[in-house]
Tab-separated table of C-alpha atoms in Angstrom:
chain	number	residue	atom	x	y	z
A	1	MET	CA	-22.706	9.380	-33.036
A	2	SER	CA	-19.033	8.448	-32.781
A	3	LYS	CA	-17.279	6.456	-30.071
A	4	VAL	CA	-13.887	5.748	-28.565
A	5	VAL	CA	-13.499	2.183	-27.297
A	6	LYS	CA	-10.816	1.251	-24.796
A	7	PHE	CA	-10.069	-2.407	-24.073
A	8	GLY	CA	-8.295	-3.549	-20.918
A	9	GLY	CA	-5.634	-6.217	-20.634
A	10	SER	CA	-8.045	-9.048	-19.874
A	11	SER	CA	-9.988	-8.169	-23.047
A	12	LEU	CA	-6.838	-8.605	-25.168
A	13	ALA	CA	-5.040	-11.380	-23.310
A	14	ASP	CA	-5.008	-13.896	-26.181
A	15	ALA	CA	-6.293	-14.592	-29.700
A	16	LYS	CA	-9.695	-15.732	-28.416
A	17	GLN	CA	-10.219	-12.395	-26.686
A	18	PHE	CA	-8.961	-10.510	-29.762
A	19	LYS	CA	-11.727	-12.155	-31.786
A	20	LYS	CA	-14.340	-10.911	-29.300
A	21	VAL	CA	-12.912	-7.408	-29.549
A	22	TYR	CA	-12.959	-7.588	-33.355
A	23	GLN	CA	-16.632	-8.560	-33.321
A	24	ILE	CA	-17.534	-5.754	-30.914
A	25	ILE	CA	-15.793	-3.100	-33.010
A	26	LYS	CA	-16.961	-4.297	-36.406
A	27	GLU	CA	-20.626	-4.588	-35.418
A	28	ASP	CA	-20.818	-0.847	-34.722
A	29	LYS	CA	-19.384	1.553	-37.313
A	30	GLU	CA	-19.590	4.377	-34.775
A	31	ARG	CA	-16.642	2.831	-32.895
A	32	LYS	CA	-13.996	4.917	-34.659
A	33	PHE	CA	-10.996	5.013	-32.331
A	34	VAL	CA	-9.610	2.051	-30.372
A	35	VAL	CA	-7.307	2.287	-27.336
A	36	PRO	CA	-5.769	-1.070	-26.326
A	37	SER	CA	-3.920	-2.101	-23.182
A	38	ALA	CA	-1.118	-4.678	-23.083
A	39	PRO	CA	-2.134	-8.353	-22.885
A	40	GLY	CA	-3.314	-9.235	-19.394
A	41	LYS	CA	-3.678	-12.553	-17.619
A	42	ARG	CA	-5.086	-15.478	-19.604
A	43	PHE	CA	-5.751	-17.414	-16.410
A	44	LYS	CA	-5.392	-16.831	-12.680
A	45	GLU	CA	-1.742	-17.898	-12.350
A	46	ASP	CA	-0.650	-16.151	-15.538
A	47	THR	CA	1.587	-13.049	-15.685
A	48	LYS	CA	0.616	-9.791	-17.385
A	49	VAL	CA	2.862	-8.761	-20.267
A	50	THR	CA	3.610	-5.431	-18.549
A	51	ASP	CA	4.969	-7.326	-15.539
A	52	LEU	CA	7.093	-9.483	-17.860
A	53	LEU	CA	8.497	-6.343	-19.467
A	54	TYR	CA	9.469	-4.925	-16.076
A	55	LYS	CA	11.017	-8.280	-15.175
A	56	ALA	CA	13.072	-8.366	-18.365
A	57	TYR	CA	14.255	-4.793	-17.939
A	58	ARG	CA	15.299	-5.432	-14.330
A	59	ALA	CA	16.911	-8.829	-15.030
A	60	GLN	CA	20.075	-9.406	-13.030
A	61	ASN	CA	21.781	-11.552	-15.634
A	62	LYS	CA	21.665	-12.383	-19.336
A	63	SER	CA	20.066	-15.773	-18.794
A	64	GLU	CA	17.098	-14.300	-16.910
A	65	PHE	CA	16.728	-11.533	-19.478
A	66	ASN	CA	16.757	-13.896	-22.469
A	67	ALA	CA	14.242	-16.275	-20.891
A	68	THR	CA	11.825	-13.490	-20.017
A	69	PHE	CA	12.246	-11.756	-23.361
A	70	GLU	CA	11.474	-14.986	-25.200
A	71	GLU	CA	8.355	-15.437	-23.069
A	72	ILE	CA	7.160	-11.982	-24.143
A	73	LYS	CA	7.814	-12.767	-27.797
A	74	GLU	CA	5.890	-16.028	-27.504
A	75	ARG	CA	2.862	-14.248	-26.030
A	76	TYR	CA	2.559	-12.030	-29.101
A	77	GLN	CA	3.372	-14.799	-31.550
A	78	ASP	CA	0.614	-16.941	-30.042
A	79	ILE	CA	-1.847	-14.104	-30.680
A	80	ILE	CA	-0.596	-13.601	-34.252
A	81	ASP	CA	-0.753	-17.345	-35.013
A	82	GLY	CA	-4.179	-17.683	-33.382
A	83	LEU	CA	-5.534	-14.920	-35.598
A	84	LYS	CA	-3.676	-16.203	-38.695
A	85	LEU	CA	-2.222	-12.746	-39.349
A	86	ASN	CA	0.494	-11.955	-41.855
A	87	ILE	CA	2.536	-9.661	-39.622
A	88	SER	CA	5.993	-9.911	-38.079
A	89	LEU	CA	7.193	-8.127	-34.948
A	90	ASP	CA	10.795	-9.320	-35.324
A	91	GLU	CA	12.144	-5.865	-36.181
A	92	ASP	CA	10.311	-4.322	-33.229
A	93	PHE	CA	11.757	-6.901	-30.863
A	94	GLU	CA	15.286	-6.276	-32.139
A	95	ILE	CA	14.879	-2.557	-31.438
A	96	MET	CA	13.427	-3.344	-28.008
A	97	LYS	CA	16.256	-5.705	-27.127
A	98	LYS	CA	18.882	-3.094	-27.918
A	99	ALA	CA	16.971	-0.449	-25.929
A	100	PHE	CA	16.641	-2.796	-22.940
A	101	GLU	CA	20.357	-3.568	-23.036
A	102	ASP	CA	21.089	0.174	-23.140
A	103	GLN	CA	18.720	0.680	-20.147
A	104	ILE	CA	16.990	3.678	-21.727
A	105	GLY	CA	14.242	3.731	-19.108
A	106	GLU	CA	11.533	1.680	-17.402
A	107	ASP	CA	8.784	3.800	-18.947
A	108	TYR	CA	9.976	2.764	-22.388
A	109	ALA	CA	10.116	-0.885	-21.322
A	110	ALA	CA	6.620	-0.901	-19.804
A	111	SER	CA	5.086	0.924	-22.780
A	112	ARG	CA	6.104	-1.740	-25.290
A	113	GLY	CA	3.218	-3.984	-24.208
A	114	GLU	CA	0.653	-1.463	-25.421
A	115	TYR	CA	2.735	-0.515	-28.443
A	116	LEU	CA	2.998	-4.074	-29.762
A	117	ASN	CA	-0.612	-4.919	-28.947
A	118	GLY	CA	-1.684	-1.780	-30.778
A	119	LYS	CA	0.267	-2.763	-33.892
A	120	VAL	CA	-1.248	-6.256	-33.930
A	121	LEU	CA	-4.782	-4.961	-33.328
A	122	ALA	CA	-4.484	-2.259	-35.998
A	123	HIS	CA	-3.359	-4.886	-38.525
A	124	TYR	CA	-6.200	-7.213	-37.513
A	125	LEU	CA	-8.863	-4.480	-37.770
A	126	GLU	CA	-7.261	-2.842	-40.846
A	127	PHE	CA	-7.249	0.475	-38.972
A	128	GLN	CA	-4.505	3.101	-39.054
A	129	PHE	CA	-1.927	2.850	-36.254
A	130	ILE	CA	-1.087	6.080	-34.406
A	131	ASP	CA	1.877	5.945	-32.023
A	132	PRO	CA	1.059	7.952	-28.849
A	133	LYS	CA	4.657	9.167	-28.658
A	134	ASP	CA	3.867	11.433	-31.614
A	135	VAL	CA	0.587	12.883	-30.345
A	136	ILE	CA	0.372	12.634	-26.537
A	137	PHE	CA	2.713	14.544	-24.253
A	138	ILE	CA	3.221	13.935	-20.538
A	139	ASP	CA	5.066	16.007	-17.950
A	140	GLU	CA	7.718	14.716	-15.564
A	141	HIS	CA	5.076	13.993	-12.904
A	142	GLY	CA	3.064	11.718	-15.181
A	143	ASN	CA	0.295	14.228	-16.004
A	144	TYR	CA	-0.856	14.853	-19.533
A	145	ASP	CA	0.185	18.175	-21.048
A	146	ILE	CA	-3.089	19.656	-22.300
A	147	GLU	CA	-1.644	22.632	-24.167
A	148	LYS	CA	0.880	20.584	-26.121
A	149	THR	CA	-1.222	17.444	-26.664
A	150	ASP	CA	-4.644	18.743	-27.662
A	151	PRO	CA	-3.848	20.601	-30.922
A	152	ILE	CA	-1.564	17.830	-32.215
A	153	LEU	CA	-3.836	14.930	-31.258
A	154	SER	CA	-6.972	16.692	-32.510
A	155	ALA	CA	-5.365	17.276	-35.900
A	156	ALA	CA	-4.163	13.657	-36.140
A	157	LEU	CA	-7.603	12.229	-35.333
A	158	ALA	CA	-9.402	14.616	-37.677
A	159	ASN	CA	-7.466	13.189	-40.633
A	160	VAL	CA	-8.348	9.494	-40.134
A	161	GLU	CA	-11.564	7.513	-40.393
A	162	ASN	CA	-10.509	4.785	-37.944
A	163	ALA	CA	-7.415	4.400	-35.803
A	164	VAL	CA	-5.777	2.372	-33.053
A	165	ILE	CA	-3.948	4.480	-30.462
A	166	PRO	CA	-2.213	2.396	-27.744
A	167	GLY	CA	-2.863	3.402	-24.157
A	168	PHE	CA	-0.652	4.115	-21.165
A	169	TYR	CA	2.172	6.193	-22.669
A	170	GLY	CA	3.268	9.186	-24.741
A	171	SER	CA	6.364	11.389	-24.974
A	172	LEU	CA	7.966	13.482	-22.258
A	173	ASN	CA	6.942	17.077	-22.932
A	174	ASP	CA	10.495	18.450	-22.767
A	175	GLY	CA	11.111	17.876	-26.466
A	176	SER	CA	13.543	15.004	-25.881
A	177	GLY	CA	11.265	12.427	-27.478
A	178	SER	CA	11.734	10.100	-24.502
A	179	ILE	CA	8.899	7.705	-23.779
A	180	LYS	CA	6.902	8.697	-20.699
A	181	ALA	CA	4.171	6.553	-19.152
A	182	PHE	CA	1.125	7.427	-17.128
A	183	SER	CA	0.762	5.564	-13.838
A	184	ARG	CA	-0.614	2.006	-13.807
A	185	GLY	CA	-4.106	2.005	-15.312
A	186	GLY	CA	-3.075	4.862	-17.565
A	187	SER	CA	-4.740	3.349	-20.632
A	188	ASP	CA	-7.999	4.654	-19.163
A	189	VAL	CA	-6.459	8.136	-19.227
A	190	THR	CA	-5.405	7.717	-22.858
A	191	GLY	CA	-8.920	6.650	-23.788
A	192	SER	CA	-10.319	9.758	-22.162
A	193	ILE	CA	-7.819	12.044	-23.903
A	194	VAL	CA	-8.598	10.449	-27.277
A	195	ALA	CA	-12.342	10.806	-26.614
A	196	LYS	CA	-11.910	14.501	-25.851
A	197	ASN	CA	-9.727	15.301	-28.853
A	198	GLY	CA	-11.596	12.985	-31.217
A	199	LYS	CA	-14.754	14.954	-30.361
A	200	VAL	CA	-16.718	11.746	-29.900
A	201	ASP	CA	-20.115	11.329	-28.272
A	202	LEU	CA	-19.354	8.337	-26.043
A	203	TYR	CA	-16.315	6.736	-24.413
A	204	GLU	CA	-16.796	2.966	-24.027
A	205	ASN	CA	-14.426	1.349	-21.547
A	206	TRP	CA	-14.449	-2.432	-22.033
A	207	THR	CA	-13.224	-4.659	-19.227
A	208	ASP	CA	-14.054	-7.999	-17.584
A	209	VAL	CA	-16.957	-6.780	-15.419
A	210	SER	CA	-20.444	-5.734	-16.478
A	211	GLY	CA	-20.219	-2.266	-15.031
A	212	PHE	CA	-19.504	-0.574	-11.744
A	213	LEU	CA	-20.662	-2.676	-8.789
A	214	ILE	CA	-22.448	-1.230	-5.762
A	215	ALA	CA	-20.006	-3.004	-3.429
A	216	ASP	CA	-16.806	-5.036	-3.586
A	217	PRO	CA	-17.737	-8.555	-4.831
A	218	ARG	CA	-15.020	-9.990	-2.571
A	219	ILE	CA	-17.109	-8.793	0.378
A	220	VAL	CA	-20.709	-8.872	-0.902
A	221	LYS	CA	-21.771	-11.878	-2.954
A	222	GLU	CA	-22.973	-10.891	-6.436
A	223	PRO	CA	-23.644	-7.207	-5.741
A	224	ASP	CA	-25.954	-5.297	-8.076
A	225	VAL	CA	-24.524	-3.266	-10.965
A	226	ILE	CA	-24.921	0.505	-10.866
A	227	GLU	CA	-26.934	1.549	-13.926
A	228	THR	CA	-26.033	5.260	-13.911
A	229	ILE	CA	-23.514	7.119	-11.781
A	230	THR	CA	-22.386	10.757	-11.833
A	231	TYR	CA	-18.757	11.840	-12.026
A	232	LYS	CA	-19.007	13.193	-8.471
A	233	GLU	CA	-20.266	9.876	-7.118
A	234	LEU	CA	-17.542	8.026	-9.010
A	235	ARG	CA	-14.854	10.272	-7.557
A	236	GLU	CA	-16.123	9.695	-4.020
A	237	LEU	CA	-16.149	5.923	-4.465
A	238	SER	CA	-12.803	5.804	-6.295
A	239	TYR	CA	-11.166	7.887	-3.575
A	240	MET	CA	-12.353	5.380	-0.976
A	241	GLY	CA	-10.877	2.413	-2.811
A	242	ALA	CA	-13.395	1.296	-5.424
A	243	SER	CA	-11.613	0.600	-8.705
A	244	VAL	CA	-12.896	0.206	-12.231
A	245	LEU	CA	-11.520	3.327	-13.878
A	246	HIS	CA	-8.240	5.125	-13.315
A	247	GLU	CA	-9.523	8.200	-11.423
A	248	ASN	CA	-7.551	10.666	-13.582
A	249	SER	CA	-9.396	9.390	-16.646
A	250	VAL	CA	-12.550	11.210	-15.591
A	251	PHE	CA	-11.270	14.764	-16.009
A	252	PRO	CA	-10.660	15.064	-19.793
A	253	VAL	CA	-14.106	13.722	-20.739
A	254	ARG	CA	-15.876	15.524	-17.915
A	255	SER	CA	-14.658	18.851	-19.284
A	256	GLU	CA	-16.333	18.000	-22.601
A	257	GLY	CA	-19.527	16.462	-21.196
A	258	ILE	CA	-18.739	13.058	-22.749
A	259	PRO	CA	-20.369	10.071	-20.959
A	260	ILE	CA	-18.386	6.930	-20.146
A	261	ASN	CA	-19.937	3.488	-20.536
A	262	ILE	CA	-18.302	0.617	-18.621
A	263	LYS	CA	-18.922	-2.562	-20.631
A	264	ASN	CA	-18.012	-6.262	-20.415
A	265	THR	CA	-16.058	-7.740	-23.335
A	266	ASN	CA	-17.242	-11.236	-22.423
A	267	HIS	CA	-20.894	-10.158	-22.134
A	268	PRO	CA	-21.289	-7.299	-24.629
A	269	GLU	CA	-25.068	-7.516	-24.423
A	270	ASP	CA	-25.043	-6.268	-20.813
A	271	PRO	CA	-25.876	-2.538	-20.597
A	272	GLY	CA	-23.032	-1.839	-18.141
A	273	THR	CA	-22.720	1.387	-16.167
A	274	LEU	CA	-23.157	4.847	-17.660
A	275	ILE	CA	-21.045	7.572	-16.038
A	276	VAL	CA	-22.410	11.073	-16.643
A	277	GLU	CA	-21.945	14.685	-15.538
A	278	SER	CA	-25.499	14.908	-14.226
A	279	THR	CA	-28.808	13.151	-14.765
A	280	CYS	CA	-32.536	13.436	-14.111
A	281	HIS	CA	-32.814	9.649	-13.977
A	282	LYS	CA	-33.993	8.563	-10.569
A	283	PRO	CA	-31.498	6.131	-8.997
A	284	ALA	CA	-32.643	2.566	-8.426
A	285	HIS	CA	-31.693	2.830	-4.742
A	286	VAL	CA	-31.184	5.577	-2.174
A	287	ILE	CA	-27.458	4.854	-2.268
A	288	THR	CA	-25.346	4.432	-5.382
A	289	GLY	CA	-22.378	2.573	-3.929
A	290	ILE	CA	-20.352	1.556	-0.892
A	291	ALA	CA	-16.552	1.567	-0.738
A	292	GLY	CA	-13.907	1.729	1.927
A	293	THR	CA	-10.324	1.253	2.998
A	294	LYS	CA	-8.602	-0.123	6.077
A	295	GLY	CA	-5.503	1.178	7.823
A	296	PHE	CA	-6.150	4.621	9.314
A	297	ALA	CA	-5.128	6.261	12.575
A	298	THR	CA	-6.723	9.097	14.571
A	299	VAL	CA	-4.987	11.948	16.347
A	300	MET	CA	-7.494	13.463	18.797
A	301	ILE	CA	-6.455	16.861	20.187
A	302	GLU	CA	-8.310	18.145	23.233
A	303	LYS	CA	-8.111	21.715	24.547
A	304	ASP	CA	-10.647	23.787	26.451
A	305	MET	CA	-12.018	26.703	24.424
A	306	MET	CA	-10.113	25.744	21.277
A	307	ASN	CA	-13.089	26.918	19.201
A	308	SER	CA	-12.504	30.497	20.308
A	309	GLU	CA	-8.776	30.420	19.554
A	310	ILE	CA	-8.199	32.060	16.170
A	311	GLY	CA	-5.904	30.064	13.882
A	312	PHE	CA	-6.019	26.884	15.976
A	313	GLY	CA	-6.941	24.604	13.056
A	314	ARG	CA	-4.365	26.192	10.781
A	315	LYS	CA	-1.588	25.666	13.320
A	316	VAL	CA	-2.552	21.999	13.712
A	317	LEU	CA	-2.564	21.334	9.985
A	318	GLU	CA	0.749	23.139	9.525
A	319	VAL	CA	2.364	20.554	11.814
A	320	PHE	CA	1.144	17.735	9.582
A	321	GLU	CA	2.205	19.626	6.463
A	322	ALA	CA	5.687	20.160	7.918
A	323	HIS	CA	6.046	16.392	8.220
A	324	ASP	CA	4.741	15.781	4.682
A	325	LEU	CA	1.518	14.165	5.899
A	326	SER	CA	-1.899	14.592	4.304
A	327	PHE	CA	-5.100	14.030	6.252
A	328	GLU	CA	-8.206	12.129	5.201
A	329	HIS	CA	-10.835	13.766	7.409
A	330	MET	CA	-11.010	16.243	10.269
A	331	PRO	CA	-14.152	15.883	12.421
A	332	SER	CA	-14.274	18.303	15.362
A	333	GLY	CA	-16.238	19.307	18.450
A	334	ILE	CA	-16.237	22.324	20.743
A	335	ASP	CA	-13.094	21.304	22.603
A	336	THR	CA	-11.773	18.475	20.392
A	337	MET	CA	-10.326	18.103	16.928
A	338	THR	CA	-9.541	14.744	15.350
A	339	ILE	CA	-7.156	14.320	12.431
A	340	ILE	CA	-7.468	11.059	10.502
A	341	VAL	CA	-4.317	9.935	8.680
A	342	ASN	CA	-2.978	6.872	6.901
A	343	THR	CA	-1.374	4.653	9.557
A	344	ASP	CA	1.557	3.492	7.399
A	345	GLU	CA	2.505	7.073	6.519
A	346	PHE	CA	2.039	8.371	10.060
A	347	ILE	CA	3.512	5.726	12.333
A	348	ASP	CA	7.203	6.502	11.761
A	349	LYS	CA	6.593	10.214	12.319
A	350	GLU	CA	4.111	10.040	15.199
A	351	GLN	CA	6.403	11.233	17.992
A	352	ASP	CA	7.718	14.137	15.920
A	353	VAL	CA	4.127	15.135	15.097
A	354	LEU	CA	3.113	14.947	18.766
A	355	ALA	CA	6.017	17.172	19.762
A	356	GLY	CA	5.144	19.607	16.994
A	357	LEU	CA	1.502	19.768	18.104
A	358	HIS	CA	2.452	20.466	21.703
A	359	ARG	CA	4.693	23.327	20.624
A	360	ALA	CA	2.149	24.726	18.162
A	361	VAL	CA	-1.121	24.694	20.140
A	362	GLN	CA	-0.351	23.624	23.745
A	363	PRO	CA	-3.187	21.040	23.933
A	364	ASP	CA	-4.582	19.686	27.199
A	365	SER	CA	-4.108	16.169	25.839
A	366	ILE	CA	-3.498	14.202	22.647
A	367	GLU	CA	-4.803	10.691	22.168
A	368	LEU	CA	-3.689	8.361	19.373
A	369	GLU	CA	-5.628	5.391	18.091
A	370	SER	CA	-5.031	3.139	15.113
A	371	ASP	CA	-7.029	0.179	13.795
A	372	LEU	CA	-9.558	2.317	11.924
A	373	ALA	CA	-11.324	1.555	8.645
A	374	LEU	CA	-13.245	4.183	6.696
A	375	ILE	CA	-16.383	3.367	4.710
A	376	ALA	CA	-18.121	5.758	2.330
A	377	VAL	CA	-21.826	5.416	1.588
A	378	VAL	CA	-22.382	7.437	-1.589
A	379	GLY	CA	-25.507	8.381	-3.498
A	380	ARG	CA	-27.213	11.326	-5.139
A	381	GLY	CA	-30.509	9.856	-3.906
A	382	MET	CA	-29.584	10.596	-0.283
A	383	LYS	CA	-30.295	14.312	-0.681
A	384	ALA	CA	-33.984	13.651	-1.327
A	385	SER	CA	-34.387	10.831	1.219
A	386	ARG	CA	-34.940	11.311	4.920
A	387	GLY	CA	-33.330	9.114	7.528
A	388	THR	CA	-30.462	7.739	5.444
A	389	ALA	CA	-27.924	8.212	8.249
A	390	ALA	CA	-30.338	6.613	10.731
A	391	ARG	CA	-30.672	3.580	8.469
A	392	VAL	CA	-26.876	3.250	8.308
A	393	PHE	CA	-26.593	3.448	12.099
A	394	ASN	CA	-29.413	0.957	12.647
A	395	ALA	CA	-27.909	-1.513	10.176
A	396	LEU	CA	-24.596	-1.444	12.040
A	397	ALA	CA	-26.259	-1.560	15.457
A	398	LYS	CA	-28.086	-4.757	14.490
A	399	GLU	CA	-24.687	-6.355	13.845
A	400	ASN	CA	-23.234	-4.970	17.105
A	401	ILE	CA	-20.774	-2.804	15.190
A	402	ASN	CA	-19.658	0.312	17.054
A	403	ILE	CA	-19.134	3.478	15.014
A	404	LYS	CA	-15.890	5.261	15.871
A	405	MET	CA	-16.418	8.271	13.603
A	406	ILE	CA	-19.000	9.832	11.308
A	407	ASP	CA	-18.608	12.622	8.774
A	408	GLN	CA	-21.184	13.815	6.260
A	409	GLY	CA	-20.201	16.108	3.408
A	410	SER	CA	-22.054	19.380	2.880
A	411	SER	CA	-23.109	18.195	-0.593
A	412	GLU	CA	-25.198	15.447	1.054
A	413	LEU	CA	-23.651	13.088	-1.470
A	414	ASN	CA	-21.864	10.843	0.999
A	415	ILE	CA	-21.687	9.652	4.575
A	416	ILE	CA	-18.310	8.456	5.842
A	417	ILE	CA	-18.120	6.251	8.907
A	418	GLY	CA	-15.172	4.854	10.796
A	419	VAL	CA	-15.173	1.402	12.367
A	420	ARG	CA	-12.480	-0.910	13.700
A	421	ASN	CA	-10.623	-2.817	10.987
A	422	CYS	CA	-12.122	-6.120	12.129
A	423	TYR	CA	-15.628	-4.780	11.426
A	424	PHE	CA	-14.815	-3.536	7.918
A	425	GLU	CA	-16.328	-6.393	5.894
A	426	PRO	CA	-19.335	-6.990	8.225
A	427	ALA	CA	-20.135	-3.271	8.131
A	428	ILE	CA	-20.188	-3.145	4.332
A	429	LYS	CA	-22.400	-6.234	4.200
A	430	ALA	CA	-24.777	-4.767	6.769
A	431	ILE	CA	-25.130	-1.473	4.901
A	432	TYR	CA	-25.599	-3.261	1.552
A	433	ASN	CA	-28.302	-5.503	2.982
A	434	GLU	CA	-30.103	-2.506	4.504
A	435	PHE	CA	-30.315	-0.510	1.276
A	436	ILE	CA	-30.150	-3.039	-1.560
A	437	ASP	CA	-31.485	-6.459	-0.521
């Protein structure tokens, strides 16, 4: 078996964390390829190196730039001194300083955190350093170019026993050689791409939590860890706001059937969460996870006999498309259709949308309502369990929480409910207590 291991910013924040990472990698010879993030926060009030790099690049004057740049240099020197390494980054910083002064691009600036951390980690581990700019190519929209990347990266990885490949960035695929970054959290994407092209058996993603939690720990005290979750369940929960992995990082490994293991750098003995394509393992609970997001609005369109009017739904959605608005859900009845949209995106366009709807479908009435939160209850175990929806409703009824909307997918993998924003946290607690406690 061979593995790719990706370490987040909190796992590489200082020399103490580097030593933990070293121990994790060296104790398992199957951990061949390492993908590091930039140094994260060492303590709650600290600043991530990536944020310092943005600050330096955007500095309004020389004094601010020099102070921030020195702070960045000190962060790396502290790591080097703490590990007693014989390595100097002075030349790299001189090149960076000139590039910052020439304002060659924010993507370049942000990527230097991973680049420098990768160089230090490769030296510490005595692994080969591979610069992503030479092997990973990204289009102008921030998506990885499969056709250009895969043959080059596969060949590079096939020729090394062990390597460190920094996360988050690569080269723009137009041949210019310009540095291009993925979106924030893009080191997860890099790890997935390396796992795919390194033809490994497992992608370990090391962070500061012991796996994927059933619910947000800021809402539910010490929620259980999910032992095994499918890619489909993960996508449903990620879409509704749960965050451990960058959602785009799922696709490269999913296409190759490579599992992902979420692990805790500070507690490496914990089994973590295994993310798989499919599994025969029976879930520990009927539901796998609960996630949600506040801040939605509903547009309820009412018209007698709308269900018999051909093209009615298409005309409605074309109005939203014309105003560059996407919709979250679209529950409907015989004479009503409700479009659920993000409030912040919708509110400045609401009157134009209303006018467009009146012209397009001549409704009897349109009613707007904001103050809606959406909560997804996700689990592959729901398909084989009767009364799951009833248990959700009963749990909320006991807490006097009124349900404003319900939508169940045809896959029977999730139930989505809408409640007022003020009931968001109590609703999640009630559902968790019903199914887990």
